[in-house]
């Protein structure tokens, strides 16, 4: 601090108001700490990328796109809708109201917990001190903290040669804010965002091409889980270009290279979704002796501490960049800084792709379990065996349960199908509690529901007849 600057004392400082940051602030306040939460946008930024421009807006768009698509896809069942249309401008107003409602709910929680929310960018000036610089002309606020939790999240990676301009070249935030549907769009990147946005835009009525540099979509996700999604993309008319590396976009022409050849594509707009990078570069970490790794991540211990009195959580630490990971880490970080003996040690962090059908993963795939030396049994039930799925006209997908024979415990669950995002939670619980196949079968599931698929997937492993689902060869335990 320079002589003349007055620093205010802060007991526990949280930097970043996303799901990680606000959860940490609430837990710390509950544990009796006096908390200041700094977010670039102040109360308007509470909820972070996830609530303001990510998870929530994208699920809203996916929901509306699916409703439009479904309205015209059940003709065989007698549903007659001449033409379903989505007014995107109206959608944006509706979505913004939902986001505003959720934001004010979180702001209300913070206010009730007496967390002071301050607008501005925080950076360290030396150990124990930092400065909050607001985006407007307000003077900087110097703070001296006892403890700090960093939860600054991540931002989209830009493609050199394809800088975002918000008009022709969009990032995911721009795409989710579209008030007019482009006739054609190329989505660069076939990862989580590429698949989710590409599918939604296709259902809304755009001609969509997904351009992926690697030889497959969703790298890191078991290929078997992807098959039903590839089929649906095809049915929706989504063009998928694999092994295409995008170079530039000029005058409505996207240029990519594939096996040394230049490929051109005429599209109205391009959405770049090639991954995200952690927001650690502007924090002045060197002032407190911390050096982020080569990709910008901060190394932390199981207690989420990067240094004494400094915790880091969420997208700026190793592991999947998912809101629920950040929220879980937030509690650990807050409790650790309050002296509680805690560790972030989940049996699994579930992952969901809101594709069509949805993909949800918890724990180990069969191959991952084998690679860990386990003697693996796999129970698998195709969606076609489910009566409830039949009533939804859904047949593409399956539920798979991976069991470690030595311990008779469920170590992995993979679900592809409608509502997989909701159904996976039972798989997470089973893995956390080391449930056995018998535990699943012995827990009565309501009929007719998709939830029956989890116990019925392991009935074959127990040499039990099929449950409420229809017995099929595939249901008696795939190898
Ligand atoms: P991603 O890492 O999931 O996918 C990026 C894809 O872009 C990769 O397949 C990569 O090979 C490809 N790529 C990279 N450079 C390319 C190029 N020049 N040309 C063509 N393809 C290229 O990243 P994302 O989709 O941007 O999502 C970022 C993160 O956000 C995810 O990792 C995830 O953690 C999170 N997210 C989660 C959800 C969810 O939980 N449902 C949804 C959206 C985003």
Short mmCIF file of C-alpha atoms and ligand atoms in Angstrom, two decimals:
data_model
loop_
_atom_site.label_atom_id
_atom_site.label_comp_id
_atom_site.label_asym_id
_atom_site.label_seq_id
_atom_site.Cartn_x
_atom_site.Cartn_y
_atom_site.Cartn_z
CA UNK A 1 0.00 0.00 0.00
CA UNK A 2 1.21 3.47 -0.85
CA UNK A 3 1.34 6.01 1.99
CA UNK A 4 -1.91 7.95 1.97
CA UNK A 5 -4.08 5.05 0.80
CA UNK A 6 -6.45 3.86 3.47
CA UNK A 7 -7.06 0.12 3.42
CA UNK A 8 -10.21 -1.32 4.88
CA UNK A 9 -10.01 -4.54 6.82
CA UNK A 10 -11.92 -7.49 5.40
CA UNK A 11 -12.31 -10.69 7.37
CA UNK A 12 -12.97 -13.06 4.47
CA UNK A 13 -12.78 -11.88 0.89
CA UNK A 14 -14.35 -13.83 -1.97
CA UNK A 15 -13.32 -12.89 -5.50
CA UNK A 16 -15.90 -13.85 -8.13
CA UNK A 17 -19.67 -14.09 -7.75
CA UNK A 18 -20.36 -17.28 -9.71
CA UNK A 19 -21.78 -20.50 -8.24
CA UNK A 20 -18.42 -21.13 -6.53
CA UNK A 21 -17.97 -17.62 -5.20
CA UNK A 22 -21.46 -16.97 -3.89
CA UNK A 23 -21.69 -20.44 -2.31
CA UNK A 24 -18.36 -19.86 -0.55
CA UNK A 25 -19.53 -16.45 0.67
CA UNK A 26 -22.78 -17.88 2.06
CA UNK A 27 -21.05 -20.78 3.82
CA UNK A 28 -18.37 -18.54 5.32
CA UNK A 29 -21.04 -16.09 6.54
CA UNK A 30 -22.98 -18.99 8.05
CA UNK A 31 -19.82 -19.99 9.92
CA UNK A 32 -19.67 -16.54 11.46
CA UNK A 33 -17.26 -14.77 9.13
CA UNK A 34 -17.71 -11.22 7.96
CA UNK A 35 -17.61 -11.55 4.18
CA UNK A 36 -16.97 -9.21 1.24
CA UNK A 37 -17.70 -10.59 -2.23
CA UNK A 38 -16.10 -8.79 -5.17
CA UNK A 39 -17.48 -9.34 -8.65
CA UNK A 40 -16.71 -7.29 -11.73
CA UNK A 41 -20.43 -6.52 -12.18
CA UNK A 42 -21.36 -6.33 -8.51
CA UNK A 43 -24.83 -7.65 -7.66
CA UNK A 44 -25.69 -7.78 -11.39
CA UNK A 45 -22.92 -10.35 -11.88
CA UNK A 46 -24.00 -12.64 -9.07
CA UNK A 47 -24.49 -16.15 -10.44
CA UNK A 48 -21.54 -15.68 -12.77
CA UNK A 49 -21.22 -17.12 -16.25
CA UNK A 50 -23.43 -20.08 -15.33
CA UNK A 51 -26.48 -18.08 -14.34
CA UNK A 52 -26.01 -14.94 -16.46
CA UNK A 53 -24.77 -16.23 -19.82
CA UNK A 54 -24.11 -19.97 -19.59
CA UNK A 55 -25.89 -22.94 -18.02
CA UNK A 56 -29.23 -21.26 -17.36
CA UNK A 57 -29.65 -19.30 -20.64
CA UNK A 58 -28.50 -22.33 -22.64
CA UNK A 59 -30.92 -24.68 -20.92
CA UNK A 60 -33.70 -22.15 -21.52
CA UNK A 61 -32.86 -22.08 -25.24
CA UNK A 62 -32.59 -25.88 -25.38
CA UNK A 63 -35.98 -26.20 -23.69
CA UNK A 64 -37.76 -23.91 -26.15
CA UNK A 65 -35.99 -25.43 -29.16
CA UNK A 66 -37.00 -28.92 -28.00
CA UNK A 67 -40.62 -27.85 -27.44
CA UNK A 68 -40.78 -26.49 -31.00
CA UNK A 69 -39.19 -29.63 -32.39
CA UNK A 70 -41.43 -31.95 -30.39
CA UNK A 71 -44.57 -30.14 -31.42
CA UNK A 72 -44.05 -31.36 -34.95
CA UNK A 73 -42.34 -34.68 -34.26
CA UNK A 74 -45.30 -36.55 -32.76
CA UNK A 75 -47.48 -36.55 -35.90
CA UNK A 76 -47.61 -40.34 -35.88
CA UNK A 77 -49.06 -40.15 -32.37
CA UNK A 78 -51.80 -37.86 -33.65
CA UNK A 79 -50.40 -34.51 -32.58
CA UNK A 80 -51.18 -32.03 -35.32
CA UNK A 81 -49.41 -28.71 -35.24
CA UNK A 82 -49.27 -26.86 -38.51
CA UNK A 83 -46.11 -24.93 -37.85
CA UNK A 84 -44.37 -24.22 -34.57
CA UNK A 85 -42.37 -21.00 -34.56
CA UNK A 86 -40.10 -19.47 -31.96
CA UNK A 87 -39.93 -15.69 -31.73
CA UNK A 88 -36.31 -15.37 -30.60
CA UNK A 89 -36.67 -11.74 -29.49
CA UNK A 90 -39.59 -12.77 -27.27
CA UNK A 91 -37.55 -15.73 -26.03
CA UNK A 92 -34.76 -13.35 -24.99
CA UNK A 93 -37.17 -11.21 -22.98
CA UNK A 94 -38.56 -14.31 -21.26
CA UNK A 95 -35.11 -15.78 -20.61
CA UNK A 96 -33.78 -12.46 -19.27
CA UNK A 97 -36.69 -12.33 -16.82
CA UNK A 98 -35.89 -15.86 -15.61
CA UNK A 99 -32.22 -14.95 -15.17
CA UNK A 100 -33.13 -11.72 -13.38
CA UNK A 101 -35.44 -13.61 -11.03
CA UNK A 102 -32.78 -16.14 -10.14
CA UNK A 103 -30.15 -13.41 -9.75
CA UNK A 104 -32.28 -11.43 -7.33
CA UNK A 105 -32.94 -14.62 -5.35
CA UNK A 106 -29.19 -15.14 -4.89
CA UNK A 107 -28.66 -11.44 -4.12
CA UNK A 108 -31.38 -11.77 -1.48
CA UNK A 109 -29.56 -14.71 0.12
CA UNK A 110 -26.31 -12.73 0.17
CA UNK A 111 -28.00 -9.68 1.68
CA UNK A 112 -29.67 -11.75 4.37
CA UNK A 113 -26.29 -13.30 5.18
CA UNK A 114 -24.89 -9.73 5.44
CA UNK A 115 -22.36 -10.39 2.67
CA UNK A 116 -21.18 -7.09 1.22
CA UNK A 117 -21.17 -7.30 -2.59
CA UNK A 118 -18.71 -4.90 -4.23
CA UNK A 119 -18.42 -4.16 -7.98
CA UNK A 120 -14.96 -4.22 -9.48
CA UNK A 121 -11.90 -6.23 -10.41
CA UNK A 122 -9.70 -7.40 -7.58
CA UNK A 123 -5.96 -7.81 -7.81
CA UNK A 124 -3.36 -8.57 -5.20
CA UNK A 125 -0.86 -5.88 -4.28
CA UNK A 126 1.08 -7.94 -1.70
CA UNK A 127 0.34 -10.83 0.68
CA UNK A 128 -2.76 -9.94 2.66
CA UNK A 129 -3.64 -6.91 0.56
CA UNK A 130 -5.24 -6.02 -2.71
CA UNK A 131 -7.19 -3.42 -4.57
CA UNK A 132 -10.68 -3.41 -6.07
CA UNK A 133 -10.88 -1.35 -9.24
CA UNK A 134 -14.41 -0.61 -10.42
CA UNK A 135 -15.29 -0.44 -14.10
CA UNK A 136 -16.64 3.09 -13.69
CA UNK A 137 -14.87 6.14 -12.30
CA UNK A 138 -15.20 5.23 -8.66
CA UNK A 139 -11.89 5.41 -6.78
CA UNK A 140 -10.15 2.08 -6.10
CA UNK A 141 -10.82 0.40 -2.78
CA UNK A 142 -7.82 -0.97 -0.95
CA UNK A 143 -8.49 -3.99 1.23
CA UNK A 144 -6.54 -5.95 3.78
CA UNK A 145 -7.98 -9.42 4.10
CA UNK A 146 -7.47 -12.17 6.64
CA UNK A 147 -8.52 -14.93 4.21
CA UNK A 148 -9.35 -14.92 0.52
CA UNK A 149 -11.21 -17.38 -1.74
CA UNK A 150 -10.53 -17.01 -5.45
CA UNK A 151 -13.43 -18.06 -7.66
CA UNK A 152 -12.88 -16.05 -10.83
CA UNK A 153 -14.03 -18.72 -13.29
CA UNK A 154 -13.12 -18.94 -16.95
CA UNK A 155 -13.72 -17.24 -20.29
CA UNK A 156 -14.07 -18.57 -23.84
CA UNK A 157 -10.87 -19.26 -25.76
CA UNK A 158 -10.57 -17.24 -28.94
CA UNK A 159 -9.41 -18.69 -32.24
CA UNK A 160 -6.52 -16.80 -33.74
CA UNK A 161 -7.71 -15.79 -37.22
CA UNK A 162 -11.31 -15.76 -36.04
CA UNK A 163 -11.58 -13.01 -33.42
CA UNK A 164 -15.01 -12.49 -31.92
CA UNK A 165 -16.81 -9.44 -33.28
CA UNK A 166 -20.27 -10.26 -31.94
CA UNK A 167 -21.74 -9.92 -35.45
CA UNK A 168 -20.32 -12.56 -37.77
CA UNK A 169 -18.11 -14.36 -35.27
CA UNK A 170 -19.87 -15.10 -32.00
CA UNK A 171 -18.92 -16.76 -28.75
CA UNK A 172 -21.41 -18.85 -26.79
CA UNK A 173 -22.62 -15.80 -24.87
CA UNK A 174 -23.48 -13.99 -28.12
CA UNK A 175 -25.18 -17.08 -29.51
CA UNK A 176 -27.40 -17.41 -26.45
CA UNK A 177 -28.39 -13.75 -26.80
CA UNK A 178 -29.46 -14.00 -30.47
CA UNK A 179 -32.69 -12.14 -31.13
CA UNK A 180 -32.79 -13.27 -34.76
CA UNK A 181 -32.07 -16.77 -36.00
CA UNK A 182 -29.32 -17.02 -38.62
CA UNK A 183 -30.33 -19.02 -41.68
CA UNK A 184 -27.06 -20.90 -41.48
CA UNK A 185 -24.44 -21.19 -38.79
CA UNK A 186 -21.14 -23.00 -38.32
CA UNK A 187 -20.30 -24.05 -34.78
CA UNK A 188 -16.56 -24.39 -34.36
CA UNK A 189 -15.80 -27.05 -31.76
CA UNK A 190 -17.67 -30.29 -31.22
CA UNK A 191 -17.42 -30.27 -27.42
CA UNK A 192 -20.09 -29.62 -24.78
CA UNK A 193 -21.06 -26.17 -26.02
CA UNK A 194 -20.80 -27.03 -29.72
CA UNK A 195 -23.16 -29.98 -29.37
CA UNK A 196 -25.65 -28.23 -27.12
CA UNK A 197 -25.82 -25.01 -29.13
CA UNK A 198 -25.61 -26.75 -32.50
CA UNK A 199 -28.54 -29.01 -31.64
CA UNK A 200 -30.66 -26.16 -30.26
CA UNK A 201 -30.02 -23.89 -33.25
CA UNK A 202 -30.87 -26.73 -35.64
CA UNK A 203 -34.16 -27.38 -33.84
CA UNK A 204 -34.97 -23.67 -33.96
CA UNK A 205 -34.53 -23.82 -37.73
CA UNK A 206 -30.94 -22.87 -38.63
CA UNK A 207 -28.87 -24.90 -41.06
CA UNK A 208 -26.08 -26.05 -38.74
CA UNK A 209 -22.58 -27.34 -39.43
CA UNK A 210 -20.42 -28.48 -36.52
CA UNK A 211 -16.72 -28.20 -37.37
CA UNK A 212 -14.42 -30.23 -35.12
CA UNK A 213 -10.62 -30.41 -35.33
CA UNK A 214 -10.34 -33.94 -33.93
CA UNK A 215 -11.63 -37.18 -35.48
CA UNK A 216 -14.64 -37.36 -33.16
CA UNK A 217 -17.13 -35.25 -31.26
CA UNK A 218 -16.94 -34.87 -27.49
CA UNK A 219 -13.37 -36.02 -26.97
CA UNK A 220 -13.08 -37.74 -23.62
CA UNK A 221 -16.59 -39.21 -23.69
CA UNK A 222 -16.97 -42.94 -24.37
CA UNK A 223 -17.74 -43.44 -28.10
CA UNK A 224 -20.69 -45.76 -27.32
CA UNK A 225 -22.49 -42.92 -25.56
CA UNK A 226 -22.12 -40.72 -28.59
CA UNK A 227 -23.74 -43.07 -31.12
CA UNK A 228 -27.40 -42.13 -30.41
CA UNK A 229 -26.40 -38.45 -30.47
CA UNK A 230 -24.73 -38.81 -33.88
CA UNK A 231 -27.88 -40.50 -35.22
CA UNK A 232 -30.07 -37.67 -33.94
CA UNK A 233 -27.77 -35.00 -35.36
CA UNK A 234 -28.11 -36.70 -38.71
CA UNK A 235 -31.90 -36.81 -38.41
CA UNK A 236 -31.91 -33.10 -37.57
CA UNK A 237 -29.86 -32.40 -40.69
CA UNK A 238 -26.81 -31.20 -38.77
CA UNK A 239 -23.70 -31.42 -40.91
CA UNK A 240 -20.71 -32.69 -38.89
CA UNK A 241 -17.23 -32.05 -40.26
CA UNK A 242 -14.55 -33.95 -38.33
CA UNK A 243 -10.81 -33.40 -38.67
CA UNK A 244 -11.42 -29.88 -39.94
CA UNK A 245 -9.35 -27.10 -38.40
CA UNK A 246 -10.91 -23.70 -38.85
CA UNK A 247 -8.66 -20.89 -40.11
CA UNK A 248 -10.69 -17.80 -40.89
CA UNK A 249 -14.10 -16.28 -41.65
CA UNK A 250 -14.43 -13.52 -44.22
CA UNK A 251 -17.36 -12.26 -46.30
CA UNK A 252 -19.58 -15.13 -45.21
CA UNK A 253 -17.01 -17.81 -46.05
CA UNK A 254 -15.51 -20.02 -43.37
CA UNK A 255 -12.18 -21.54 -44.30
CA UNK A 256 -10.90 -24.72 -42.69
CA UNK A 257 -8.16 -27.19 -43.53
CA UNK A 258 -8.67 -30.91 -43.63
CA UNK A 259 -5.81 -33.29 -44.42
CA UNK A 260 -3.86 -30.47 -46.00
CA UNK A 261 -6.77 -29.36 -48.19
CA UNK A 262 -8.56 -26.03 -47.80
CA UNK A 263 -12.32 -26.37 -47.38
CA UNK A 264 -14.76 -23.46 -47.69
CA UNK A 265 -18.20 -23.16 -46.21
CA UNK A 266 -20.73 -20.38 -46.82
CA UNK A 267 -22.47 -19.49 -43.56
CA UNK A 268 -24.19 -16.44 -42.13
CA UNK A 269 -22.62 -16.63 -38.68
CA UNK A 270 -19.95 -18.60 -36.85
CA UNK A 271 -20.05 -19.61 -33.19
CA UNK A 272 -16.67 -20.40 -31.68
CA UNK A 273 -16.77 -22.93 -28.81
CA UNK A 274 -13.28 -24.39 -28.61
CA UNK A 275 -12.88 -24.46 -24.86
CA UNK A 276 -12.33 -22.03 -22.01
CA UNK A 277 -9.38 -20.57 -20.16
CA UNK A 278 -9.13 -19.77 -16.46
CA UNK A 279 -9.36 -16.12 -15.35
CA UNK A 280 -6.15 -16.01 -13.36
CA UNK A 281 -4.04 -13.69 -15.49
CA UNK A 282 -5.33 -10.41 -14.08
CA UNK A 283 -5.16 -11.34 -10.40
CA UNK A 284 -1.57 -10.32 -9.73
CA UNK A 285 -0.89 -13.74 -8.24
CA UNK A 286 2.87 -13.14 -8.40
CA UNK A 287 2.40 -10.48 -5.70
CA UNK A 288 1.51 -13.25 -3.26
CA UNK A 289 4.10 -15.70 -4.55
CA UNK A 290 1.72 -17.90 -6.59
CA UNK A 291 2.50 -19.02 -10.14
CA UNK A 292 -0.32 -20.57 -12.14
CA UNK A 293 0.44 -23.65 -14.26
CA UNK A 294 0.96 -23.50 -18.04
CA UNK A 295 -2.79 -23.43 -18.72
CA UNK A 296 -3.43 -20.83 -16.03
CA UNK A 297 -4.74 -23.20 -13.35
CA UNK A 298 -3.90 -22.67 -9.68
CA UNK A 299 -2.63 -25.69 -7.80
CA UNK A 300 -4.52 -26.42 -4.60
CA UNK A 301 -4.50 -29.05 -1.87
CA UNK A 302 -7.45 -31.22 -0.89
CA UNK A 303 -8.58 -28.39 1.38
CA UNK A 304 -8.57 -26.14 -1.73
CA UNK A 305 -5.83 -23.96 -0.21
CA UNK A 306 -3.21 -22.68 -2.65
CA UNK A 307 -1.24 -20.96 0.15
CA UNK A 308 -1.97 -20.15 3.78
CA UNK A 309 -5.13 -18.00 3.90
CA UNK A 310 -5.63 -18.29 0.11
CA UNK A 311 -8.10 -20.78 -1.39
CA UNK A 312 -9.00 -21.30 -5.06
CA UNK A 313 -12.05 -23.10 -6.43
CA UNK A 314 -13.96 -23.79 -9.65
CA UNK A 315 -12.69 -23.37 -13.21
CA UNK A 316 -9.36 -21.91 -12.03
CA UNK A 317 -8.39 -25.26 -10.45
CA UNK A 318 -7.80 -28.66 -12.04
CA UNK A 319 -10.78 -30.90 -12.85
CA UNK A 320 -13.89 -30.45 -14.96
CA UNK A 321 -14.98 -26.84 -15.46
CA UNK A 322 -18.47 -27.44 -14.10
CA UNK A 323 -20.61 -25.30 -11.81
CA UNK A 324 -21.46 -28.17 -9.46
CA UNK A 325 -17.77 -28.88 -8.90
CA UNK A 326 -17.24 -25.22 -7.97
CA UNK A 327 -20.19 -25.25 -5.57
CA UNK A 328 -18.92 -28.38 -3.84
CA UNK A 329 -15.40 -26.95 -3.57
CA UNK A 330 -16.82 -23.69 -2.21
CA UNK A 331 -18.05 -25.34 0.97
CA UNK A 332 -14.72 -27.08 1.48
CA UNK A 333 -12.72 -23.87 0.96
CA UNK A 334 -14.92 -21.83 3.30
CA UNK A 335 -14.83 -24.51 5.98
CA UNK A 336 -11.06 -25.02 5.64
CA UNK A 337 -10.48 -21.28 6.11
CA UNK A 338 -12.67 -21.48 9.22
CA UNK A 339 -10.39 -24.15 10.65
CA UNK A 340 -12.59 -27.17 10.01
CA UNK A 341 -10.89 -30.44 9.03
CA UNK A 342 -12.26 -30.87 5.49
CA UNK A 343 -11.15 -32.25 2.14
CA UNK A 344 -12.57 -32.15 -1.37
CA UNK A 345 -12.65 -35.83 -2.14
CA UNK A 346 -15.78 -36.77 -4.10
CA UNK A 347 -16.15 -40.32 -5.39
CA UNK A 348 -17.30 -38.77 -8.66
CA UNK A 349 -18.20 -35.45 -10.25
CA UNK A 350 -21.03 -36.14 -12.68
CA UNK A 351 -20.96 -34.64 -16.16
CA UNK A 352 -23.96 -33.96 -18.37
CA UNK A 353 -24.15 -32.98 -22.00
CA UNK A 354 -27.54 -31.49 -22.84
CA UNK A 355 -27.41 -32.94 -26.31
CA UNK A 356 -30.25 -34.89 -27.91
CA UNK A 357 -30.51 -37.41 -26.39
CA UNK A 358 -28.81 -36.22 -23.22
CA UNK A 359 -25.60 -37.89 -22.08
CA UNK A 360 -24.90 -38.21 -18.36
CA UNK A 361 -21.84 -39.78 -16.81
CA UNK A 362 -20.86 -40.60 -13.24
CA UNK A 363 -17.83 -42.58 -12.13
CA UNK A 364 -15.87 -44.96 -14.31
CA UNK A 365 -16.58 -46.25 -17.79
CA UNK A 366 -16.02 -50.00 -18.27
CA UNK A 367 -12.63 -49.29 -19.89
CA UNK A 368 -11.56 -46.90 -17.14
CA UNK A 369 -12.53 -49.45 -14.47
CA UNK A 370 -10.56 -52.17 -16.27
CA UNK A 371 -7.58 -49.84 -16.60
CA UNK A 372 -7.67 -49.48 -12.81
CA UNK A 373 -7.29 -53.25 -12.55
CA UNK A 374 -10.89 -54.00 -11.58
CA UNK A 375 -12.68 -57.20 -12.48
CA UNK A 376 -15.62 -55.49 -14.10
CA UNK A 377 -19.25 -56.52 -14.63
CA UNK A 378 -21.41 -54.32 -16.84
CA UNK A 379 -25.20 -54.23 -16.83
CA UNK A 380 -26.77 -52.44 -19.76
CA UNK A 381 -30.39 -51.80 -20.69
CA UNK A 382 -31.43 -50.23 -23.97
CA UNK A 383 -33.98 -47.45 -23.83
CA UNK A 384 -36.24 -49.49 -26.09
CA UNK A 385 -36.92 -51.80 -23.12
CA UNK A 386 -38.61 -49.04 -21.16
CA UNK A 387 -42.39 -48.65 -21.36
CA UNK A 388 -42.14 -45.04 -20.25
CA UNK A 389 -39.63 -44.34 -23.01
CA UNK A 390 -42.04 -45.88 -25.53
CA UNK A 391 -44.77 -43.46 -24.43
CA UNK A 392 -42.31 -40.63 -25.05
CA UNK A 393 -41.51 -42.00 -28.50
CA UNK A 394 -37.88 -42.30 -27.36
CA UNK A 395 -35.86 -45.35 -28.33
CA UNK A 396 -32.27 -44.17 -28.83
CA UNK A 397 -30.17 -44.60 -25.73
CA UNK A 398 -29.34 -46.87 -22.84
CA UNK A 399 -28.49 -47.09 -19.17
CA UNK A 400 -25.24 -48.78 -18.22
CA UNK A 401 -23.96 -49.70 -14.78
CA UNK A 402 -20.35 -50.65 -14.10
CA UNK A 403 -19.75 -52.88 -11.09
CA UNK A 404 -16.47 -53.84 -9.41
CA UNK A 405 -16.90 -57.57 -8.81
CA UNK A 406 -14.31 -57.63 -5.99
CA UNK A 407 -16.27 -55.20 -3.82
CA UNK A 408 -19.72 -55.75 -5.41
CA UNK A 409 -19.98 -51.95 -5.62
CA UNK A 410 -21.29 -49.72 -8.39
CA UNK A 411 -18.33 -47.70 -9.68
CA UNK A 412 -19.82 -46.14 -12.79
CA UNK A 413 -23.15 -45.20 -14.38
CA UNK A 414 -23.64 -43.93 -17.93
CA UNK A 415 -27.03 -42.86 -19.23
CA UNK A 416 -28.00 -41.74 -22.72
CA UNK A 417 -31.61 -40.76 -23.19
CA UNK A 418 -34.30 -38.28 -22.22
CA UNK A 419 -33.80 -36.74 -18.78
CA UNK A 420 -30.42 -38.44 -18.35
CA UNK A 421 -29.36 -35.20 -16.65
CA UNK A 422 -31.91 -35.82 -13.89
CA UNK A 423 -31.53 -39.60 -13.69
CA UNK A 424 -27.76 -39.56 -13.16
CA UNK A 425 -28.10 -38.22 -9.61
CA UNK A 426 -29.17 -41.67 -8.40
CA UNK A 427 -26.06 -43.09 -10.02
CA UNK A 428 -23.93 -40.53 -8.17
CA UNK A 429 -25.56 -41.52 -4.88
CA UNK A 430 -25.01 -45.21 -5.65
CA UNK A 431 -21.31 -44.60 -6.34
CA UNK A 432 -20.81 -42.35 -3.29
CA UNK A 433 -22.46 -44.96 -1.05
CA UNK A 434 -20.78 -47.90 -2.77
CA UNK A 435 -24.21 -49.40 -3.41
CA UNK A 436 -24.35 -52.96 -4.72
CA UNK A 437 -26.50 -54.10 -7.63
CA UNK A 438 -28.73 -55.74 -5.03
CA UNK A 439 -29.18 -52.34 -3.32
CA UNK A 440 -30.43 -50.91 -6.62
CA UNK A 441 -32.79 -53.81 -7.31
CA UNK A 442 -33.97 -53.90 -3.70
CA UNK A 443 -34.99 -50.22 -3.80
CA UNK A 444 -38.48 -50.08 -5.30
CA UNK A 445 -38.61 -47.64 -8.20
CA UNK A 446 -41.88 -46.08 -9.36
CA UNK A 447 -43.49 -47.47 -12.50
CA UNK A 448 -43.72 -46.44 -15.26
CA UNK A 449 -40.67 -44.21 -15.16
CA UNK A 450 -37.29 -43.93 -16.79
CA UNK A 451 -35.78 -44.30 -13.31
CA UNK A 452 -36.59 -48.04 -13.40
CA UNK A 453 -33.86 -48.46 -15.95
CA UNK A 454 -31.10 -48.19 -13.36
CA UNK A 455 -32.09 -51.23 -11.26
CA UNK A 456 -33.28 -53.12 -14.32
CA UNK A 457 -29.89 -52.64 -15.98
CA UNK A 458 -28.27 -54.77 -13.26
CA UNK A 459 -30.96 -57.45 -12.91
CA UNK A 460 -29.17 -59.60 -15.44
CA UNK A 461 -26.00 -59.44 -13.34
CA UNK A 462 -27.97 -60.86 -10.40
CA UNK A 463 -29.51 -63.57 -12.60
CA UNK A 464 -32.90 -62.07 -11.89
CA UNK A 465 -35.68 -61.84 -14.45
CA UNK A 466 -36.24 -58.48 -16.08
CA UNK A 467 -38.14 -56.00 -13.95
CA UNK A 468 -40.90 -53.75 -15.18
CA UNK A 469 -38.97 -53.14 -18.37
CA UNK A 470 -39.31 -55.47 -21.32
CA UNK A 471 -36.78 -58.34 -21.27
CA UNK A 472 -34.36 -58.08 -24.16
CA UNK A 473 -31.14 -59.86 -24.91
CA UNK A 474 -29.20 -56.70 -24.23
CA UNK A 475 -30.85 -56.36 -20.83
CA UNK A 476 -29.24 -59.42 -19.33
CA UNK A 477 -25.89 -57.86 -18.71
CA UNK A 478 -23.62 -56.90 -21.53
CA UNK A 479 -20.06 -58.12 -21.19
P1 LIG B 1 -14.78 -28.39 -24.99
O1 LIG B 1 -13.40 -28.52 -24.48
O2 LIG B 1 -15.86 -29.23 -24.43
O3 LIG B 1 -14.78 -28.61 -26.59
C1 LIG B 1 -14.00 -27.85 -27.45
C2 LIG B 1 -13.87 -28.60 -28.77
O4 LIG B 1 -13.30 -27.71 -29.73
C3 LIG B 1 -12.94 -29.80 -28.68
O5 LIG B 1 -13.63 -30.93 -29.19
C4 LIG B 1 -11.75 -29.40 -29.56
O6 LIG B 1 -11.15 -30.49 -30.20
C5 LIG B 1 -12.40 -28.45 -30.56
N1 LIG B 1 -11.48 -27.50 -31.21
C6 LIG B 1 -10.44 -26.84 -30.67
N2 LIG B 1 -9.85 -26.04 -31.59
C7 LIG B 1 -10.54 -26.20 -32.76
C8 LIG B 1 -10.43 -25.64 -34.08
N3 LIG B 1 -9.49 -24.75 -34.39
N4 LIG B 1 -11.30 -26.03 -35.04
C9 LIG B 1 -12.27 -26.94 -34.73
N5 LIG B 1 -12.42 -27.50 -33.49
C10 LIG B 1 -11.57 -27.13 -32.51
O7 LIG B 1 -15.12 -26.83 -24.82
P2 LIG B 1 -16.49 -26.03 -24.92
O8 LIG B 1 -17.52 -26.80 -25.66
O9 LIG B 1 -16.11 -24.66 -25.39
O10 LIG B 1 -16.95 -25.95 -23.41
C11 LIG B 1 -16.08 -25.39 -22.43
C12 LIG B 1 -16.32 -25.99 -21.09
O11 LIG B 1 -17.54 -25.47 -20.56
C13 LIG B 1 -16.50 -27.51 -21.11
O12 LIG B 1 -15.30 -28.20 -21.00
C14 LIG B 1 -17.37 -27.73 -19.90
O13 LIG B 1 -16.56 -27.90 -18.79
C15 LIG B 1 -18.16 -26.45 -19.77
N6 LIG B 1 -19.55 -26.67 -20.23
C16 LIG B 1 -20.31 -27.57 -19.58
C17 LIG B 1 -21.60 -27.80 -19.98
C18 LIG B 1 -22.44 -28.78 -19.25
O14 LIG B 1 -22.09 -29.14 -18.12
N7 LIG B 1 -23.53 -29.28 -19.81
C19 LIG B 1 -22.13 -27.13 -21.07
C20 LIG B 1 -21.33 -26.22 -21.72
C21 LIG B 1 -20.03 -25.99 -21.29
#
